[in-house]
CSV table of C-alpha atoms in Angstrom, one decimal:
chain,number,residue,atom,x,y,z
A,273,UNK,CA,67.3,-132.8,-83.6
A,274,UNK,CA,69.5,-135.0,-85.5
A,275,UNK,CA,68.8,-137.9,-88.2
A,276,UNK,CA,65.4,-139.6,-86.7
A,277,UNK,CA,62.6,-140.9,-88.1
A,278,UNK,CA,60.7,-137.9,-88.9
A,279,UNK,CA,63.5,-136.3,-90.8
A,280,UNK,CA,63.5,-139.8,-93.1
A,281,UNK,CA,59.6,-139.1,-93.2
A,282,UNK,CA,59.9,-135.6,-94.7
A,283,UNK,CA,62.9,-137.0,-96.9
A,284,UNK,CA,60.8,-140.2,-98.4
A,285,UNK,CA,57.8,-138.0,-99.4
A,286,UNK,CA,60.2,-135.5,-101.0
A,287,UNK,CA,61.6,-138.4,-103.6
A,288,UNK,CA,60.7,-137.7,-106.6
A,289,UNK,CA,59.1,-134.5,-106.5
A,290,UNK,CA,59.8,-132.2,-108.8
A,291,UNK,CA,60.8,-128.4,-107.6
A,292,UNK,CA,61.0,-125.6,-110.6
A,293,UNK,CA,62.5,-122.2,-110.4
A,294,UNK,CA,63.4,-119.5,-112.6
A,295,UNK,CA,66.8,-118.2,-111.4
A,296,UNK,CA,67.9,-115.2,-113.3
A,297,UNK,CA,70.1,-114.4,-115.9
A,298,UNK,CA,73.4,-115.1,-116.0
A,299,UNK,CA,75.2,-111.3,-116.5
A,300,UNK,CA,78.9,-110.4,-117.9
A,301,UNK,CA,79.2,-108.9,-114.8
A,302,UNK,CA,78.6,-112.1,-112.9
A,303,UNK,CA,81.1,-114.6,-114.7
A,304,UNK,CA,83.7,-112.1,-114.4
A,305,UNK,CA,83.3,-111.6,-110.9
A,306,UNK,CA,83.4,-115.8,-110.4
A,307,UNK,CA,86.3,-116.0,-113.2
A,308,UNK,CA,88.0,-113.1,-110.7
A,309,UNK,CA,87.7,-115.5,-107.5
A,310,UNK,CA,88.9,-118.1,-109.1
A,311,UNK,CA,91.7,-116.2,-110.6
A,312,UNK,CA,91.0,-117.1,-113.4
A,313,UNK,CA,92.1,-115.4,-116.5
A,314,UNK,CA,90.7,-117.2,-119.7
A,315,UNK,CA,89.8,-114.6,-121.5
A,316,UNK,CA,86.4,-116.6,-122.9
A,317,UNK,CA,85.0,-115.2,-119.5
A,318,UNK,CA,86.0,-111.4,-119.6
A,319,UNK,CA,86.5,-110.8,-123.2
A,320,UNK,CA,83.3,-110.8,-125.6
A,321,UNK,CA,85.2,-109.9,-128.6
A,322,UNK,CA,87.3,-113.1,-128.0
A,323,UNK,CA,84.2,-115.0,-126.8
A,324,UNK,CA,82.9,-113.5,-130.5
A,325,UNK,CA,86.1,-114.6,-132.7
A,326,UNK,CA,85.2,-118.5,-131.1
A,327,UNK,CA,81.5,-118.7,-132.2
A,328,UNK,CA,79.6,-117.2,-129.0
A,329,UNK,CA,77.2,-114.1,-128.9
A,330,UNK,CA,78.7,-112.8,-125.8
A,331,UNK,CA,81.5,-114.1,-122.4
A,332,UNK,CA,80.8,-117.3,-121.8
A,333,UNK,CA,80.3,-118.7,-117.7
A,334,UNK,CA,83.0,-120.9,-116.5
A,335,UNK,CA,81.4,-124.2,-116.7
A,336,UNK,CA,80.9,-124.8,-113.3
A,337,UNK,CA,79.4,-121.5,-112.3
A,338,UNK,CA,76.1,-122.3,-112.5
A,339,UNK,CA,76.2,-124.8,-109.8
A,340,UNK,CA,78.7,-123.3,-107.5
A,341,UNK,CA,75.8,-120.5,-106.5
A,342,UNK,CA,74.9,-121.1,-103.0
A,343,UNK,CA,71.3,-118.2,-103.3
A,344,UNK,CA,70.3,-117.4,-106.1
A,345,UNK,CA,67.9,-115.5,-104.2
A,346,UNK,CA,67.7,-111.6,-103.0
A,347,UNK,CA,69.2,-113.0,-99.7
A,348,UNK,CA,67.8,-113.5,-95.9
A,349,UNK,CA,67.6,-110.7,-93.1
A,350,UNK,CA,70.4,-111.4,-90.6
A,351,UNK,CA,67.7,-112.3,-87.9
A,352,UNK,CA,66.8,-115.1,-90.7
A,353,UNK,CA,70.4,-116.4,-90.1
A,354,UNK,CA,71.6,-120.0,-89.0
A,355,UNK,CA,74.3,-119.9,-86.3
A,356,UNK,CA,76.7,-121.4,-89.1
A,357,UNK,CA,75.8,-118.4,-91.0
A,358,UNK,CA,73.8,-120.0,-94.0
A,359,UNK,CA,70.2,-118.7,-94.9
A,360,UNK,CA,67.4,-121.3,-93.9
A,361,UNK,CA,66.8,-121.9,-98.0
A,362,UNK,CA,69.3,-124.5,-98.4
A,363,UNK,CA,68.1,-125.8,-101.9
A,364,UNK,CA,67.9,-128.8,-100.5
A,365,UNK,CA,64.2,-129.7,-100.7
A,366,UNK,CA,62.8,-132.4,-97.6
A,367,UNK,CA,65.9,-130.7,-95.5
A,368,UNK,CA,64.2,-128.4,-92.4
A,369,UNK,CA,65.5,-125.0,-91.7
A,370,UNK,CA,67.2,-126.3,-88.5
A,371,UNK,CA,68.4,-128.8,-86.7
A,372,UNK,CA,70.5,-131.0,-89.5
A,373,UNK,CA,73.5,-130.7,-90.3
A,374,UNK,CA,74.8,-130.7,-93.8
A,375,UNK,CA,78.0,-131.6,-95.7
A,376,UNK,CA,78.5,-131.7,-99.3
A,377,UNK,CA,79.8,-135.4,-100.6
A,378,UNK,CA,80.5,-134.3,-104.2
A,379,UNK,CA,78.7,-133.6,-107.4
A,380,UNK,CA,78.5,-135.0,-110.8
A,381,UNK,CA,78.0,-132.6,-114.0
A,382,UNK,CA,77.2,-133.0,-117.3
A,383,UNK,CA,78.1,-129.6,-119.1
A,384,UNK,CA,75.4,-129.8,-122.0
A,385,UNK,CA,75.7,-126.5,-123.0
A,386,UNK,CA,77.9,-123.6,-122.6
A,387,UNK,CA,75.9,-120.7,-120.6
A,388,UNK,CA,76.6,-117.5,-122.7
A,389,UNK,CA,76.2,-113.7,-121.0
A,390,UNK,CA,72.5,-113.5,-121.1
A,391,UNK,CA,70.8,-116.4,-120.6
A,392,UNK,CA,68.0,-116.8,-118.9
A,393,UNK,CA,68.5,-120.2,-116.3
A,394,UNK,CA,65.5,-122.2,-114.7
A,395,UNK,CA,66.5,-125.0,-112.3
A,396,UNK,CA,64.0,-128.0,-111.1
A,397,UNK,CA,65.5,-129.8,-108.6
A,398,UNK,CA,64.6,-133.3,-107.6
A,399,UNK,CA,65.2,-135.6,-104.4
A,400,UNK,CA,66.5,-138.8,-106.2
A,401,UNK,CA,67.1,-140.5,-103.0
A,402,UNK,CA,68.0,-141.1,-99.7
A,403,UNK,CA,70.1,-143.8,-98.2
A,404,UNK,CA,70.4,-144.3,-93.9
A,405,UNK,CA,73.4,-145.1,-92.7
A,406,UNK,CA,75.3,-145.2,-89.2
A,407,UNK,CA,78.3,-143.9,-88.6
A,408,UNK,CA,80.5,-143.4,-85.1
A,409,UNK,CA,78.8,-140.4,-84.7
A,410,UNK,CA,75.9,-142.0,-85.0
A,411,UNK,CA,73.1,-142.0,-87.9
A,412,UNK,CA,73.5,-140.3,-91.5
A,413,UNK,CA,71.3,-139.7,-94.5
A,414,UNK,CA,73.0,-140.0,-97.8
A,415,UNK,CA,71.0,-138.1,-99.8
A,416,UNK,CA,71.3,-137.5,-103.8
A,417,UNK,CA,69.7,-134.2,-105.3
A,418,UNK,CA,69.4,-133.5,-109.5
A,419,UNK,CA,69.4,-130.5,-110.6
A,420,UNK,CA,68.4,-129.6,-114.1
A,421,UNK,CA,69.3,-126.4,-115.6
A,422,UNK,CA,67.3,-124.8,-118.3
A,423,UNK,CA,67.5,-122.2,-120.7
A,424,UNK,CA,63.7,-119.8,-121.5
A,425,UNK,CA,63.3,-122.1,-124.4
A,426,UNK,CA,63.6,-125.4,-122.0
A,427,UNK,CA,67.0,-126.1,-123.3
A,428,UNK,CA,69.4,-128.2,-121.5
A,429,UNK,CA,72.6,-126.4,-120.1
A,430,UNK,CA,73.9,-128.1,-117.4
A,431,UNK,CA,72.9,-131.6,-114.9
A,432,UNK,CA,73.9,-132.2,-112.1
A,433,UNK,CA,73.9,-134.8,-109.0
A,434,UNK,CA,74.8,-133.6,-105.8
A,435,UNK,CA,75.1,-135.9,-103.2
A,436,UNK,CA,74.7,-134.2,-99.5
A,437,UNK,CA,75.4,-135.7,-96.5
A,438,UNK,CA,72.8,-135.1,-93.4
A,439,UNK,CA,73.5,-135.8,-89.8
B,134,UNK,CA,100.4,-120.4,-110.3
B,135,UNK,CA,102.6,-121.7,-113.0
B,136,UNK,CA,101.5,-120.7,-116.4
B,137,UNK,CA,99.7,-123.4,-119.4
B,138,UNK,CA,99.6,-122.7,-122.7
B,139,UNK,CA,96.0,-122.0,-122.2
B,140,UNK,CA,95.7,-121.0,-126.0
B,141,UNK,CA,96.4,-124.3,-127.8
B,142,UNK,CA,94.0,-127.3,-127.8
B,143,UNK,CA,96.0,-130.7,-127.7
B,144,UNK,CA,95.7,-132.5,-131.1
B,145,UNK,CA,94.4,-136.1,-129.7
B,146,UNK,CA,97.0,-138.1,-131.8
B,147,UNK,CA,99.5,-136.6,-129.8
B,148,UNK,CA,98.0,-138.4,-126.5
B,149,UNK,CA,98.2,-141.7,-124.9
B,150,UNK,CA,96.4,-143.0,-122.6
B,151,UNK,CA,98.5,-143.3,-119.0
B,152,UNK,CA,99.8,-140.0,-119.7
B,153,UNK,CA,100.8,-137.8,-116.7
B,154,UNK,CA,99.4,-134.0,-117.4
B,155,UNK,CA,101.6,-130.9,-116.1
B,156,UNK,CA,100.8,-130.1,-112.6
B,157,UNK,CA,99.9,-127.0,-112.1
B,158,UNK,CA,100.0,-125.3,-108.0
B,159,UNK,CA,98.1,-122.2,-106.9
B,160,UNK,CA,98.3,-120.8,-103.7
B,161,UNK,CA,94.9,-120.1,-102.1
B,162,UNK,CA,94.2,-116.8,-99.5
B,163,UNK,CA,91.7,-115.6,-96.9
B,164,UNK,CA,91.2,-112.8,-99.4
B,165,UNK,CA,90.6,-115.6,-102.6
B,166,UNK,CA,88.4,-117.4,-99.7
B,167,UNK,CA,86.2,-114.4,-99.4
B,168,UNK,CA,85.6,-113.4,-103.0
B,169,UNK,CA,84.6,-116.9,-103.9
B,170,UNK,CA,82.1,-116.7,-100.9
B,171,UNK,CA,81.0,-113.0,-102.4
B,172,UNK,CA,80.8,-114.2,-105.4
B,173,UNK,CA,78.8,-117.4,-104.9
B,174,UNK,CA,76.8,-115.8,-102.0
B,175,UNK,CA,78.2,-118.8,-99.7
B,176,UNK,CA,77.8,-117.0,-96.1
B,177,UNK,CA,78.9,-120.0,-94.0
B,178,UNK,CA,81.0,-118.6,-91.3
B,179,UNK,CA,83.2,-121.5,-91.8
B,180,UNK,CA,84.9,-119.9,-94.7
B,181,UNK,CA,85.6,-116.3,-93.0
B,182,UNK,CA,85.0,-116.7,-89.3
B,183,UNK,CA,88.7,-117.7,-87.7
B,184,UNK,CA,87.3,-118.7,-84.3
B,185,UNK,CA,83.9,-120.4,-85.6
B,186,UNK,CA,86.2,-122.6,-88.0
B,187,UNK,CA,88.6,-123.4,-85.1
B,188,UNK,CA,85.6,-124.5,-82.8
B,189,UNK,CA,84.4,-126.8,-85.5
B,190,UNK,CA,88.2,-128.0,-85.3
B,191,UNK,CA,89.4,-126.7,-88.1
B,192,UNK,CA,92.9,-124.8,-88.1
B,193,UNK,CA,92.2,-122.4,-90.5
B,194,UNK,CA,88.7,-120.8,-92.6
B,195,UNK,CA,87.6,-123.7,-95.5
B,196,UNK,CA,88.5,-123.7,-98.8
B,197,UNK,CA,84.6,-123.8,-100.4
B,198,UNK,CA,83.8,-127.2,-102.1
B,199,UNK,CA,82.8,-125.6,-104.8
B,200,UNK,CA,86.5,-123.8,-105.0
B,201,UNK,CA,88.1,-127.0,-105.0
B,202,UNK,CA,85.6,-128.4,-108.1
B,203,UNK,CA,86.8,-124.5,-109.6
B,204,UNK,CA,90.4,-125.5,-109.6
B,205,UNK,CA,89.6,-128.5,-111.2
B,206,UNK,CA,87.2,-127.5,-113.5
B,207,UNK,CA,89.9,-124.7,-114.7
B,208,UNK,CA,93.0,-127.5,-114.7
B,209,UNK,CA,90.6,-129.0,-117.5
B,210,UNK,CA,89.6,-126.1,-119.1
B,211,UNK,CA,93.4,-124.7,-119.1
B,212,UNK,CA,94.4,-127.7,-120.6
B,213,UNK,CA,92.2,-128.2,-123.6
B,214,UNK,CA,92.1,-124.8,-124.6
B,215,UNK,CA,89.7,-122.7,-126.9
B,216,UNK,CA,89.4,-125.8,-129.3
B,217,UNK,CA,88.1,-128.6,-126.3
B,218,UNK,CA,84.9,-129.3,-124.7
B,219,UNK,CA,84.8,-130.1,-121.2
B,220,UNK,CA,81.6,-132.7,-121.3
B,221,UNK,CA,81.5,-133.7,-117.7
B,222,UNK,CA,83.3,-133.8,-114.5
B,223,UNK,CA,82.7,-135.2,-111.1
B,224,UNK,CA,84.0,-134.3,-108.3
B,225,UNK,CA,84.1,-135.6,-104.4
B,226,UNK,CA,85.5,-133.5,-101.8
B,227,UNK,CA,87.0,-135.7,-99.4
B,228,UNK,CA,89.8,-133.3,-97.6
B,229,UNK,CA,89.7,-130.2,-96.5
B,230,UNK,CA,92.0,-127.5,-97.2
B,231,UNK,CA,92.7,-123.6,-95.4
B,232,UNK,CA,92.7,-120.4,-96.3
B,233,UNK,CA,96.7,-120.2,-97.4
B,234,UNK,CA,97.3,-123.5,-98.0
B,235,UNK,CA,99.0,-124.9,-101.8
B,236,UNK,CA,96.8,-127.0,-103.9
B,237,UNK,CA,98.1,-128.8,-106.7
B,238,UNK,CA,96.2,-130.4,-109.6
B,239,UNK,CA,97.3,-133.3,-111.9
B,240,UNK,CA,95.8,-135.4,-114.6
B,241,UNK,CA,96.2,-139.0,-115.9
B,242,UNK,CA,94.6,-139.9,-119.3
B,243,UNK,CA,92.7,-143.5,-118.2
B,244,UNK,CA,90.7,-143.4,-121.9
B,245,UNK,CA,90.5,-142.1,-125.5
B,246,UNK,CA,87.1,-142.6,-127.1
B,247,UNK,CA,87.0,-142.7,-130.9
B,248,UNK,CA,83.8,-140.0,-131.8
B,249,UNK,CA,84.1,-139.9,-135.2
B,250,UNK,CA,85.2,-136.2,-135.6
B,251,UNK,CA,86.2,-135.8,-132.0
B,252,UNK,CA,88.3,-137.8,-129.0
B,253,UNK,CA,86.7,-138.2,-126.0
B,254,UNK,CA,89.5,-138.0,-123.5
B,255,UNK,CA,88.9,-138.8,-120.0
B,256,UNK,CA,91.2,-138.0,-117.3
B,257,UNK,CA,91.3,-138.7,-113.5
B,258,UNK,CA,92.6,-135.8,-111.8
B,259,UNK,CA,93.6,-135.2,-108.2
B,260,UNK,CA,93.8,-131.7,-106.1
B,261,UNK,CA,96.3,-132.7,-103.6
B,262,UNK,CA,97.4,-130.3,-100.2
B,263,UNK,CA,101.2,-129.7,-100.9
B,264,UNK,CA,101.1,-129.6,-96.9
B,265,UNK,CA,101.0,-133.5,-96.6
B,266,UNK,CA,100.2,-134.9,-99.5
B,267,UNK,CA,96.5,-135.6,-99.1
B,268,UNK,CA,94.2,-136.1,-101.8
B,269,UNK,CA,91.8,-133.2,-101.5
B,270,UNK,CA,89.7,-134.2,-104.3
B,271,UNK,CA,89.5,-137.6,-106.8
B,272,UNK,CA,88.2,-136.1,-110.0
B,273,UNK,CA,87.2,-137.7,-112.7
B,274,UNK,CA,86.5,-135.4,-116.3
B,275,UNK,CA,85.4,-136.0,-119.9
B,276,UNK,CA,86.8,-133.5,-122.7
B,277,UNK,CA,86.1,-133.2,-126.0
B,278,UNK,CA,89.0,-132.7,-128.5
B,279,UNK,CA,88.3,-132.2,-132.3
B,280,UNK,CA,90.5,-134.4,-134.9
B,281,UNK,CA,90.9,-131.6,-137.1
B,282,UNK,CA,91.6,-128.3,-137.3
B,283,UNK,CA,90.3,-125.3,-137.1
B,284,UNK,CA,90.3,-125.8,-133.3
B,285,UNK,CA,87.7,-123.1,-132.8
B,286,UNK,CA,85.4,-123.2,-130.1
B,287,UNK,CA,82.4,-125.5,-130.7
B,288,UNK,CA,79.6,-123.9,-129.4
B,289,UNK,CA,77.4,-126.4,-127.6
């Protein structure tokens, strides 16, 4: 299965529908391990006595964090494996388990609010649409994904639109 | 990677628009490949699996997309220091780059929005792969410098 007509089926029906989530909270322990892989070293992200001489109750997330998190689940059983290695929950609502292939096409993000050590984050994702397209290796489905994140009191922390190229 | 003065926040009168930014180069590795992928739970063999990434063509494991918006994101953050707010960035991934390979980042002031109390300064800024020259990533980002001191951090 590639791009046909009942993958734009599932993806139509999927625009505009609303998917909510509560994702955890953020820990110290996470954004130093991400400020670690990235190498690095502003100390905003390790220190919380710095992060407390700037105005902040605790080490803030480097501000892209948040959406660089492929699972935010517990994670899949091996047998629940793709061959390419990813789990079958792609985040990409309308998307099947198998049988697409996927390719990121860039994102847009609005930082609205730093995510402090802490935090509680909820995520509702949204299909905003789809665009068909060929290509040489024959048809494509540009499709464009929001993502809000949320602090436990609704708050707004970060948007974003990722745009994901199926084929 | 070549050291900023990570500690200092740019006073906006001091910039212009069509300014050229420092350029700052890091070195990426299989072992920064595979912390990122740890640390993001990313578990596409493409970014650790040698002979799976050469089958899909590739001559080395892939730089994460999300590593490439990282560099970026801490070019901008590096830059406007403690005092700045980085607002919004968008990012397109448009080249890959391996496991080993020398990215460098630079940024070009295109704007300078008047905010009352703050300059909005945007900036295009491009990862390019020191290999050939290839733009890896157009960026474009929107950060948020106070006009006066204390350059403290602003807290949403």
């Amino acid at each position: 299965m590639s791009v046909d007509d009942r993958l734009v089926k599932n993806l139509t029906e999927e625009v505009g529908v609303e998917h909510a989530e509560l994702l955890g909270v953020i820990s110290a322990g996470r954004i130093g391990r991400y400020a670690a892989a990235v190498d690095d070293s502003n100390p905003l992200y390790r220190d919380a006595e710095y992060a407390r001489s700037l105005g902040y109750a605790h080490v803030v997330a480097p501000p892209n964090l948040i959406a660089a998190v492929i699972n935010w689940t517990s994670g899949a059983a091996y047998d629940r494996l793709r061959e390419d290695g990813t789990e079958a929950d792609l985040h990409l609502p309308g998307v099947p388990a198998s049988g697409v292939r996927v390719m990121g096409g860039g994102e847009e993000i609005e930082f609205v609010a730093p995510i402090v050590a802490g935090t509680e984050v909820s995520r509702t994702t949204v299909l905003l649409d789809i665009n068909q397209r060929e290509s040489k290796t024959g048809p494509l489905v540009v499709a464009r994904y929001k993502d809000h994140y949320t602090d436990s009191s609704g708050a707004a922390l970060v948007n974003s639109v990722r745009t994901v190229i199926l084929r | 990677m070549t050291a900023l003065d990570t500690a200092t926040t740019p006073h906006p009168g001091t910039l212009a628009v069509g300014q050229v930014l420092a350029a700052i180069t890091r070195t990426t590795s299989l072992t920064q490949v595979f912390r990122y992928s740890a640390a993001t739970w990313n578990t596409h063999r493409i970014h650790y699996d040698l002979d799976y990434a050469k089958r899909e063509g590739y001559p080395g494991v892939l730089v994460q997309s999300h590593l490439h918006g990282a560099f970026v994101t801490q070019y901008c953050t590096d830059w406007m220091g403690p005092g700045g707010t980085l607002e919004s960035l968008v990012v397109s991934v448009r080249r890959y780059a391996v496991a080993g390979e020398s990215l460098t980042c630079v940024g070009v002031i295109t704007e300078l929005e008047d905010q009352g109390d703050f300059v909005a300064v945007h900036l295009d800024v491009t990862e390019t792969r020191d290999s050939d020259g290839a733009v890896c990533v157009p960026g474009k980002a929107v950060i948020r410098l106070p006009l006066h001191e204390p350059t403290k951090g602003t807290n949403g």
